């Protein structure tokens, strides 16, 4: 009555429909989970230098150096729908030139099954803390915030901010020593 190709097509179409429904149920089961947790951030050393920019030999820009402590437990964020976490530490500050400046200073990927309890002491930033002018010297309100993206098996890719941040200030004088 029906050919083999017609029957095969019907079986594959039905299987894909069932898999799509199961994937949607997977998404629904974890969409309302609160993925926020507490993070303790503290700066240990804060130094600012005034250096020539790589592209221009005439202009000098501020370059911040800092070491930080970070403690957080992210094990509760992993469920059966979370493949990995992409963590990043950002610094947010205001200057006369720009109302909002955001700089990513450090990042890390944590896969499911890896140790998700972070207890870092005296960590150096992974990326340069350049300002496009001289806005770091004597800046009194720089805020560090830990955030993460959850990479799910199925569903949305949320960006989550941790509970807790740390504000600090840069020194009033440029440093000439090597860090």
CSV table of N, CA and C in Angstrom, one decimal, residues 32-144:
chain,number,residue,atom,x,y,z
A,32,UNK,N,12.8,28.7,35.0
A,32,UNK,CA,12.5,29.5,36.1
A,32,UNK,C,13.4,29.3,37.3
A,33,UNK,N,14.5,28.6,37.1
A,33,UNK,CA,15.5,28.4,38.2
A,33,UNK,C,16.3,29.7,38.4
A,34,UNK,N,16.5,30.0,39.6
A,34,UNK,CA,17.3,31.2,40.0
A,34,UNK,C,18.7,30.8,40.0
A,35,UNK,N,19.5,31.4,39.1
A,35,UNK,CA,20.9,31.0,38.9
A,35,UNK,C,21.8,32.0,39.6
A,36,UNK,N,21.3,32.9,40.5
A,36,UNK,CA,22.2,33.8,41.2
A,36,UNK,C,22.7,33.2,42.4
A,37,UNK,N,23.9,33.6,42.8
A,37,UNK,CA,24.6,33.2,44.0
A,37,UNK,C,25.5,34.3,44.5
A,38,UNK,N,26.0,34.1,45.7
A,38,UNK,CA,26.8,35.1,46.3
A,38,UNK,C,28.3,35.0,45.9
A,39,UNK,N,28.9,36.1,45.6
A,39,UNK,CA,30.3,36.2,45.3
A,39,UNK,C,31.0,37.3,46.1
A,40,UNK,N,32.1,36.9,46.7
A,40,UNK,CA,32.9,37.9,47.5
A,40,UNK,C,34.2,38.3,46.7
A,41,UNK,N,34.3,39.5,46.4
A,41,UNK,CA,35.4,40.1,45.6
A,41,UNK,C,36.1,41.1,46.5
A,42,UNK,N,37.4,41.2,46.4
A,42,UNK,CA,38.2,42.2,47.1
A,42,UNK,C,39.4,42.5,46.4
A,43,UNK,N,39.8,43.7,46.3
A,43,UNK,CA,41.1,44.1,45.7
A,43,UNK,C,42.2,44.1,46.7
A,44,UNK,N,43.3,43.6,46.2
A,44,UNK,CA,44.5,43.5,47.1
A,44,UNK,C,45.5,44.6,46.8
A,45,UNK,N,45.9,44.8,45.5
A,45,UNK,CA,46.8,45.8,45.1
A,45,UNK,C,46.1,46.6,44.0
A,46,UNK,N,46.2,47.9,44.0
A,46,UNK,CA,45.7,48.7,43.0
A,46,UNK,C,46.8,49.8,42.6
A,47,UNK,N,47.1,49.8,41.3
A,47,UNK,CA,48.2,50.7,40.8
A,47,UNK,C,47.7,51.3,39.5
A,48,UNK,N,48.0,52.5,39.2
A,48,UNK,CA,47.7,53.1,37.9
A,48,UNK,C,49.0,53.7,37.4
A,49,UNK,N,49.1,53.5,36.1
A,49,UNK,CA,50.3,54.1,35.3
A,49,UNK,C,49.8,54.9,34.2
A,50,UNK,N,50.6,55.8,33.7
A,50,UNK,CA,50.3,56.6,32.5
A,50,UNK,C,51.3,56.2,31.4
A,51,UNK,N,50.9,55.5,30.4
A,51,UNK,CA,51.8,55.0,29.4
A,51,UNK,C,51.3,55.4,28.0
A,52,UNK,N,52.3,55.3,27.1
A,52,UNK,CA,51.9,55.5,25.7
A,52,UNK,C,51.1,54.4,25.1
A,53,UNK,N,50.1,54.8,24.4
A,53,UNK,CA,49.2,53.8,23.7
A,53,UNK,C,50.0,53.1,22.6
A,54,UNK,N,49.7,51.9,22.3
A,54,UNK,CA,50.4,51.1,21.3
A,54,UNK,C,50.3,51.7,20.0
A,55,UNK,N,49.2,52.3,19.6
A,55,UNK,CA,49.0,52.8,18.2
A,55,UNK,C,49.6,54.2,18.1
A,56,UNK,N,49.7,55.0,19.1
A,56,UNK,CA,50.1,56.4,19.1
A,56,UNK,C,51.2,56.6,20.0
A,57,UNK,N,52.3,57.3,19.5
A,57,UNK,CA,53.4,57.5,20.4
A,57,UNK,C,53.3,58.9,21.1
A,58,UNK,N,52.3,59.7,20.7
A,58,UNK,CA,52.2,61.0,21.4
A,58,UNK,C,51.3,61.0,22.6
A,59,UNK,N,50.2,60.3,22.5
A,59,UNK,CA,49.2,60.3,23.6
A,59,UNK,C,49.6,59.3,24.6
A,60,UNK,N,49.3,59.7,25.9
A,60,UNK,CA,49.4,58.8,27.0
A,60,UNK,C,48.0,58.5,27.6
A,61,UNK,N,47.9,57.2,28.0
A,61,UNK,CA,46.6,56.8,28.5
A,61,UNK,C,46.9,56.0,29.8
A,62,UNK,N,45.8,56.0,30.7
A,62,UNK,CA,46.0,55.3,31.9
A,62,UNK,C,45.8,53.8,31.8
A,63,UNK,N,46.7,53.1,32.5
A,63,UNK,CA,46.6,51.6,32.5
A,63,UNK,C,46.6,51.2,34.0
A,64,UNK,N,45.5,50.5,34.4
A,64,UNK,CA,45.4,50.1,35.7
A,64,UNK,C,45.9,48.7,35.9
A,65,UNK,N,46.5,48.4,37.0
A,65,UNK,CA,46.9,47.1,37.4
A,65,UNK,C,46.3,46.8,38.8
A,66,UNK,N,45.7,45.6,38.9
A,66,UNK,CA,45.2,45.2,40.2
A,66,UNK,C,45.3,43.7,40.4
A,67,UNK,N,45.3,43.4,41.6
A,67,UNK,CA,45.2,42.0,42.0
A,67,UNK,C,44.0,41.9,42.9
A,68,UNK,N,43.3,40.7,42.8
A,68,UNK,CA,42.0,40.6,43.5
A,68,UNK,C,41.9,39.2,44.1
A,69,UNK,N,41.0,39.2,45.1
A,69,UNK,CA,40.6,37.9,45.7
A,69,UNK,C,39.1,37.6,45.3
A,70,UNK,N,38.8,36.4,45.0
A,70,UNK,CA,37.5,36.0,44.6
A,70,UNK,C,37.1,34.7,45.2
A,71,UNK,N,36.0,34.7,45.9
A,71,UNK,CA,35.5,33.5,46.6
A,71,UNK,C,34.0,33.3,46.2
A,72,UNK,N,33.6,32.2,45.7
A,72,UNK,CA,32.2,31.9,45.3
A,72,UNK,C,32.1,30.4,45.2
A,73,UNK,N,30.9,29.9,45.4
A,73,UNK,CA,30.5,28.5,45.2
A,73,UNK,C,29.4,28.4,44.1
A,74,UNK,N,29.8,27.9,43.0
A,74,UNK,CA,28.9,27.8,41.9
A,74,UNK,C,28.3,26.4,41.6
A,75,UNK,N,28.6,25.5,42.5
A,75,UNK,CA,28.1,24.1,42.3
A,75,UNK,C,26.6,24.0,42.3
A,76,UNK,N,25.9,24.9,43.0
A,76,UNK,CA,24.4,24.9,42.9
A,76,UNK,C,23.8,25.3,41.6
A,77,UNK,N,24.6,25.9,40.7
A,77,UNK,CA,24.1,26.4,39.4
A,77,UNK,C,24.0,25.2,38.4
A,78,UNK,N,24.7,24.2,38.7
A,78,UNK,CA,24.7,23.1,37.7
A,78,UNK,C,23.5,22.2,37.9
A,79,UNK,N,22.7,22.0,36.9
A,79,UNK,CA,21.7,21.0,36.9
A,79,UNK,C,21.8,20.2,35.6
A,80,UNK,N,20.8,19.4,35.3
A,80,UNK,CA,21.0,18.5,34.1
A,80,UNK,C,20.9,19.3,32.8
A,81,UNK,N,20.5,20.6,32.9
A,81,UNK,CA,20.3,21.4,31.6
A,81,UNK,C,21.5,22.3,31.5
A,82,UNK,N,22.5,22.3,32.3
A,82,UNK,CA,23.6,23.2,32.3
A,82,UNK,C,24.9,22.5,31.8
A,83,UNK,N,25.4,22.9,30.7
A,83,UNK,CA,26.6,22.2,30.2
A,83,UNK,C,27.9,22.9,30.8
A,84,UNK,N,27.9,24.2,30.8
A,84,UNK,CA,29.1,24.9,31.3
A,84,UNK,C,28.7,26.3,31.7
A,85,UNK,N,29.6,27.0,32.4
A,85,UNK,CA,29.4,28.4,32.8
A,85,UNK,C,30.6,29.2,32.2
A,86,UNK,N,30.3,30.3,31.7
A,86,UNK,CA,31.3,31.3,31.2
A,86,UNK,C,31.3,32.4,32.2
A,87,UNK,N,32.3,32.5,33.1
A,87,UNK,CA,32.4,33.5,34.1
A,87,UNK,C,33.3,34.7,33.6
A,88,UNK,N,32.9,35.9,34.0
A,88,UNK,CA,33.7,37.1,33.7
A,88,UNK,C,33.6,38.1,34.7
A,89,UNK,N,34.7,38.8,35.0
A,89,UNK,CA,34.8,39.8,36.0
A,89,UNK,C,34.9,41.1,35.3
A,90,UNK,N,34.0,42.1,35.5
A,90,UNK,CA,34.0,43.3,34.9
A,90,UNK,C,34.2,44.5,35.8
A,91,UNK,N,34.9,45.5,35.3
A,91,UNK,CA,35.0,46.8,36.1
A,91,UNK,C,34.2,47.8,35.4
A,92,UNK,N,33.4,48.5,36.2
A,92,UNK,CA,32.5,49.6,35.7
A,92,UNK,C,32.9,50.9,36.4
A,93,UNK,N,33.0,51.9,35.6
A,93,UNK,CA,33.4,53.2,36.2
A,93,UNK,C,32.9,54.4,35.3
A,94,UNK,N,33.0,55.6,35.8
A,94,UNK,CA,32.6,56.8,35.1
A,94,UNK,C,33.8,57.7,35.0
A,95,UNK,N,33.9,58.4,33.8
A,95,UNK,CA,34.9,59.4,33.6
A,95,UNK,C,34.3,60.6,33.1
A,96,UNK,N,35.1,61.7,32.9
A,96,UNK,CA,34.6,62.9,32.3
A,96,UNK,C,34.2,62.7,30.9
A,97,UNK,N,34.9,61.9,30.2
A,97,UNK,CA,34.7,61.6,28.7
A,97,UNK,C,33.5,60.7,28.5
A,98,UNK,N,33.3,59.7,29.4
A,98,UNK,CA,32.3,58.7,29.2
A,98,UNK,C,31.5,58.5,30.4
A,99,UNK,N,30.2,58.5,30.3
A,99,UNK,CA,29.3,58.3,31.4
A,99,UNK,C,29.4,56.8,32.0
A,100,UNK,N,29.6,55.9,31.1
A,100,UNK,CA,29.7,54.5,31.5
A,100,UNK,C,30.8,53.8,30.8
A,101,UNK,N,31.8,53.2,31.5
A,101,UNK,CA,32.9,52.5,31.0
A,101,UNK,C,32.8,51.1,31.6
A,102,UNK,N,32.9,50.0,30.8
A,102,UNK,CA,32.9,48.7,31.3
A,102,UNK,C,34.0,47.9,30.6
A,103,UNK,N,34.8,47.3,31.5
A,103,UNK,CA,36.0,46.6,31.0
A,103,UNK,C,36.0,45.2,31.6
A,104,UNK,N,36.2,44.2,30.7
A,104,UNK,CA,36.3,42.8,31.2
A,104,UNK,C,37.8,42.6,31.6
A,105,UNK,N,38.0,42.2,32.8
A,105,UNK,CA,39.3,42.0,33.3
A,105,UNK,C,39.8,40.6,33.4
A,106,UNK,N,38.9,39.6,33.6
A,106,UNK,CA,39.2,38.2,33.8
A,106,UNK,C,38.0,37.4,33.4
A,107,UNK,N,38.3,36.2,32.9
A,107,UNK,CA,37.2,35.2,32.5
A,107,UNK,C,37.7,33.8,32.8
A,108,UNK,N,36.7,32.9,32.8
A,108,UNK,CA,37.0,31.5,33.1
A,108,UNK,C,35.8,30.7,32.6
A,109,UNK,N,36.1,29.5,32.0
A,109,UNK,CA,35.0,28.6,31.7
A,109,UNK,C,35.1,27.4,32.6
A,110,UNK,N,33.9,27.1,33.2
A,110,UNK,CA,33.8,25.9,34.1
A,110,UNK,C,32.8,24.9,33.4
A,111,UNK,N,33.3,23.7,33.1
A,111,UNK,CA,32.5,22.7,32.6
A,111,UNK,C,31.8,21.9,33.6
A,112,UNK,N,30.7,21.2,33.3
A,112,UNK,CA,30.0,20.4,34.2
A,112,UNK,C,31.0,19.3,34.7
A,113,UNK,N,31.0,19.0,36.0
A,113,UNK,CA,31.9,18.0,36.5
A,113,UNK,C,33.2,18.6,37.0
A,114,UNK,N,33.5,19.8,36.7
A,114,UNK,CA,34.8,20.4,37.2
A,114,UNK,C,34.5,21.0,38.5
A,115,UNK,N,35.5,21.4,39.3
A,115,UNK,CA,35.4,22.0,40.6
A,115,UNK,C,34.8,23.4,40.4
A,116,UNK,N,33.6,23.7,40.9
A,116,UNK,CA,33.0,25.0,40.8
A,116,UNK,C,33.1,25.8,42.0
A,117,UNK,N,33.9,25.4,43.0
A,117,UNK,CA,34.1,26.2,44.2
A,117,UNK,C,35.4,27.0,43.9
A,118,UNK,N,35.3,28.4,43.8
A,118,UNK,CA,36.4,29.2,43.5
A,118,UNK,C,36.9,29.9,44.7
A,119,UNK,N,38.2,29.8,45.0
A,119,UNK,CA,38.8,30.5,46.1
A,119,UNK,C,40.1,31.0,45.6
A,120,UNK,N,40.1,32.1,44.9
A,120,UNK,CA,41.3,32.7,44.4
A,120,UNK,C,41.9,33.8,45.3
A,121,UNK,N,43.2,33.8,45.5
A,121,UNK,CA,43.9,34.8,46.3
A,121,UNK,C,44.9,35.4,45.4
A,122,UNK,N,45.0,36.8,45.5
A,122,UNK,CA,46.0,37.5,44.7
A,122,UNK,C,46.1,37.2,43.2
A,123,UNK,N,44.9,37.1,42.6
A,123,UNK,CA,44.8,36.9,41.2
A,123,UNK,C,45.1,38.1,40.4
A,124,UNK,N,45.9,38.0,39.3
A,124,UNK,CA,46.2,39.1,38.4
A,124,UNK,C,45.1,39.1,37.4
A,125,UNK,N,44.8,40.3,36.8
A,125,UNK,CA,43.8,40.4,35.8
A,125,UNK,C,44.3,39.7,34.5
A,126,UNK,N,43.5,39.1,33.8
A,126,UNK,CA,43.8,38.4,32.5
A,126,UNK,C,44.0,39.3,31.4
A,127,UNK,N,43.3,40.4,31.4
A,127,UNK,CA,43.2,41.4,30.3
A,127,UNK,C,43.7,42.8,30.8
A,128,UNK,N,44.2,43.6,29.9
A,128,UNK,CA,44.6,44.9,30.3
A,128,UNK,C,43.5,45.8,30.7
A,129,UNK,N,43.7,46.7,31.7
A,129,UNK,CA,42.7,47.6,32.2
A,129,UNK,C,43.1,49.0,31.6
A,130,UNK,N,42.9,49.2,30.3
A,130,UNK,CA,43.2,50.4,29.6
A,130,UNK,C,42.0,51.4,29.7
A,131,UNK,N,42.3,52.7,29.9
A,131,UNK,CA,41.3,53.7,29.8
A,131,UNK,C,41.6,54.5,28.5
A,132,UNK,N,40.6,55.0,27.8
A,132,UNK,CA,40.9,55.7,26.6
A,132,UNK,C,41.3,57.2,26.8
A,133,UNK,N,41.6,57.5,28.0
A,133,UNK,CA,42.1,58.8,28.4
A,133,UNK,C,42.9,58.7,29.7
A,134,UNK,N,42.6,59.7,30.6
A,134,UNK,CA,43.2,59.7,31.9
A,134,UNK,C,42.2,59.6,33.0
A,135,UNK,N,41.3,58.7,32.8
A,135,UNK,CA,40.2,58.6,33.7
A,135,UNK,C,40.3,57.6,34.9
A,136,UNK,N,41.5,56.9,35.0
A,136,UNK,CA,41.7,56.0,36.1
A,136,UNK,C,42.3,56.7,37.3
A,137,UNK,N,43.3,57.6,37.1
A,137,UNK,CA,44.0,58.2,38.2
A,137,UNK,C,43.0,59.0,39.1
A,138,UNK,N,43.0,58.6,40.4
A,138,UNK,CA,42.1,59.2,41.4
A,138,UNK,C,40.7,59.0,41.2
A,139,UNK,N,40.3,58.0,40.4
A,139,UNK,CA,38.9,57.6,40.2
A,139,UNK,C,38.5,56.9,41.5
A,140,UNK,N,37.4,57.4,42.1
A,140,UNK,CA,37.0,56.9,43.4
A,140,UNK,C,35.9,55.9,43.4
A,141,UNK,N,35.4,55.6,42.2
A,141,UNK,CA,34.2,54.7,42.2
A,141,UNK,C,34.3,53.7,41.0
A,142,UNK,N,35.2,52.7,41.2
A,142,UNK,CA,35.3,51.6,40.2
A,142,UNK,C,34.7,50.4,40.9
A,143,UNK,N,33.8,49.7,40.2
A,143,UNK,CA,33.0,48.6,40.8
A,143,UNK,C,33.4,47.3,40.1
A,144,UNK,N,33.8,46.3,40.8
A,144,UNK,CA,34.0,45.0,40.2
A,144,UNK,C,32.8,44.1,40.4
